Amino acid sequence: MSIISDEKNNFKKVDINSRNPVIEPETNDNDKTFENSIRPKSFDSYIGQTALKETLKITIEAAKKREQPLDHLLFYGPPGLGKTTLAGVIAAQMGVEIKITSAPALERPRDIIGILMSLKGGEILFIDEIHRLNKVAEEILYPAMEDFFLDMTTGKAQTVKTLRLPLPKFTLIGATTKAGSLSGPLRDRFGIIHRLEFYTKEELAQVVKRTAGILEIDIDENGASAIASRSRGTPRIANRLVKRVGDFALVKADGKITGKIANEALDILKIDNCGLDTTDRNLLQLIIDKYNGGPVGVETLAAALGEDTRTLEDVCEPYLLQAGFIQRTPRGRKITPYALKHLGYSAKGFNGQQNLF
Ligand code: ADP
């Protein structure tokens, strides 16, 4: 997902990848409207991430008692797991406004300066894809995060002057799919760092039922469970599937999502029973066919598939790794016995990995 601000600081989400729209992190303004309409606004409606929620509730209570803004927070994890949503829930819980932007929208120094100067005391600034901040923007952020000051230089050559402008105390919430790509000094300035986990099938079934309820789509337990098990641990995907399967149910049946209808629709969408789509399966097949099961570098795979490396790394791989379809080794990605089984290879059917079973 990507949210950018335009000249007037209106925020909109833009597409950063070009993949199957069901699996893809974010696509267009319709998606944005849809997502916003179903975004949980409180901890009660925010499903799963139980340990993280409990920790955050305590942190928020403590900050309120001290009448201080929250420490700066960093959330990391694959796209669609609820980082932006959680930032919104925190703002609501603190009773403050949130301004949302993303690092690619903060290209010029004046972008970040403008947004920092627009903040009011206690407000939350959410920066998505924070690992993509450029050096200049990062350096402007350091004193702002640490001491709530903006260091600005004016004039040229010998007449250069540095100005220190005080900023109201604010909370920065950063979100990233790649915590490892964040510079050390920036990471160190976050008081609280949390990882968001993939959701269990049960949690996703709750997400599915909640979304179906908001969209007034009739769904039974089997329908919810079928969609949940093919949503690759990700609420954003679960929500998209509810909509797509809901359309299918309306056209092909009486509008109710049952297990049978869900499975039929998901088969047509080419999402298999583990939530893998065509790109995932092509990736696995490529490692098997062309690289004898791996290891093979992600750039090589991206070039062969005609995909963007970042899309593979940020969108495809986290789930394939977590679900045990591939392994990451120092020399590249390797297929696992589980993936071979899933793709229908028998123990003797694949020379390169025979001994894996
Ligand atoms: P991220 O910022 O991690 O990419 P978002 O916060 O934009 O993900 O979440 C994507 C969509 O998934 C949102 O529209 C939201 O409705 C839904 N969602 C995310 N997390 C949850 C959750 N814990 N419970 C219910 N819905 C969720």
GROMACS .gro file of N, CA and C in nm, residues 52 72-76 179 182 186-195:
model
   54
   52LEU      N    1   0.004  -0.766   2.083
   52LEU     CA    2   0.040  -0.629   2.045
   52LEU      C    3  -0.066  -0.531   2.096
   72HIS      N    4   0.734   0.752   1.993
   72HIS     CA    5   0.727   0.719   1.850
   72HIS      C    6   0.723   0.566   1.834
   73LEU      N    7   0.640   0.525   1.740
   73LEU     CA    8   0.618   0.380   1.723
   73LEU      C    9   0.656   0.336   1.582
   74LEU      N   10   0.713   0.218   1.572
   74LEU     CA   11   0.741   0.161   1.439
   74LEU      C   12   0.671   0.026   1.428
   75PHE      N   13   0.590   0.012   1.323
   75PHE     CA   14   0.524  -0.116   1.295
   75PHE      C   15   0.586  -0.177   1.170
   76TYR      N   16   0.621  -0.302   1.178
   76TYR     CA   17   0.671  -0.364   1.055
   76TYR      C   18   0.603  -0.497   1.030
  179ALA      N   19   1.188  -0.386   0.795
  179ALA     CA   20   1.253  -0.321   0.909
  179ALA      C   21   1.404  -0.317   0.889
  182LEU      N   22   1.571  -0.009   0.729
  182LEU     CA   23   1.568   0.122   0.798
  182LEU      C   24   1.709   0.155   0.847
  186LEU      N   25   1.768   0.606   1.243
  186LEU     CA   26   1.623   0.629   1.240
  186LEU      C   27   1.553   0.526   1.329
  187ARG      N   28   1.594   0.401   1.316
  187ARG     CA   29   1.531   0.295   1.397
  187ARG      C   30   1.547   0.326   1.546
  188ASP      N   31   1.666   0.374   1.583
  188ASP     CA   32   1.693   0.401   1.725
  188ASP      C   33   1.605   0.510   1.783
  189ARG      N   34   1.548   0.591   1.699
  189ARG     CA   35   1.465   0.702   1.749
  189ARG      C   36   1.320   0.660   1.775
  190PHE      N   37   1.287   0.535   1.745
  190PHE     CA   38   1.154   0.486   1.779
  190PHE      C   39   1.160   0.422   1.917
  191GLY      N   40   1.071   0.470   2.006
  191GLY     CA   41   1.071   0.414   2.142
  191GLY      C   42   1.011   0.274   2.144
  192ILE      N   43   0.917   0.248   2.054
  192ILE     CA   44   0.844   0.122   2.055
  192ILE      C   45   0.847   0.063   1.914
  193ILE      N   46   0.892  -0.061   1.903
  193ILE     CA   47   0.899  -0.126   1.772
  193ILE      C   48   0.821  -0.258   1.779
  194HIS      N   49   0.725  -0.275   1.689
  194HIS     CA   50   0.645  -0.397   1.693
  194HIS      C   51   0.632  -0.459   1.556
  195ARG      N   52   0.629  -0.591   1.556
  195ARG     CA   53   0.610  -0.663   1.431
  195ARG      C   54   0.465  -0.712   1.425
   0.00000   0.00000   0.00000
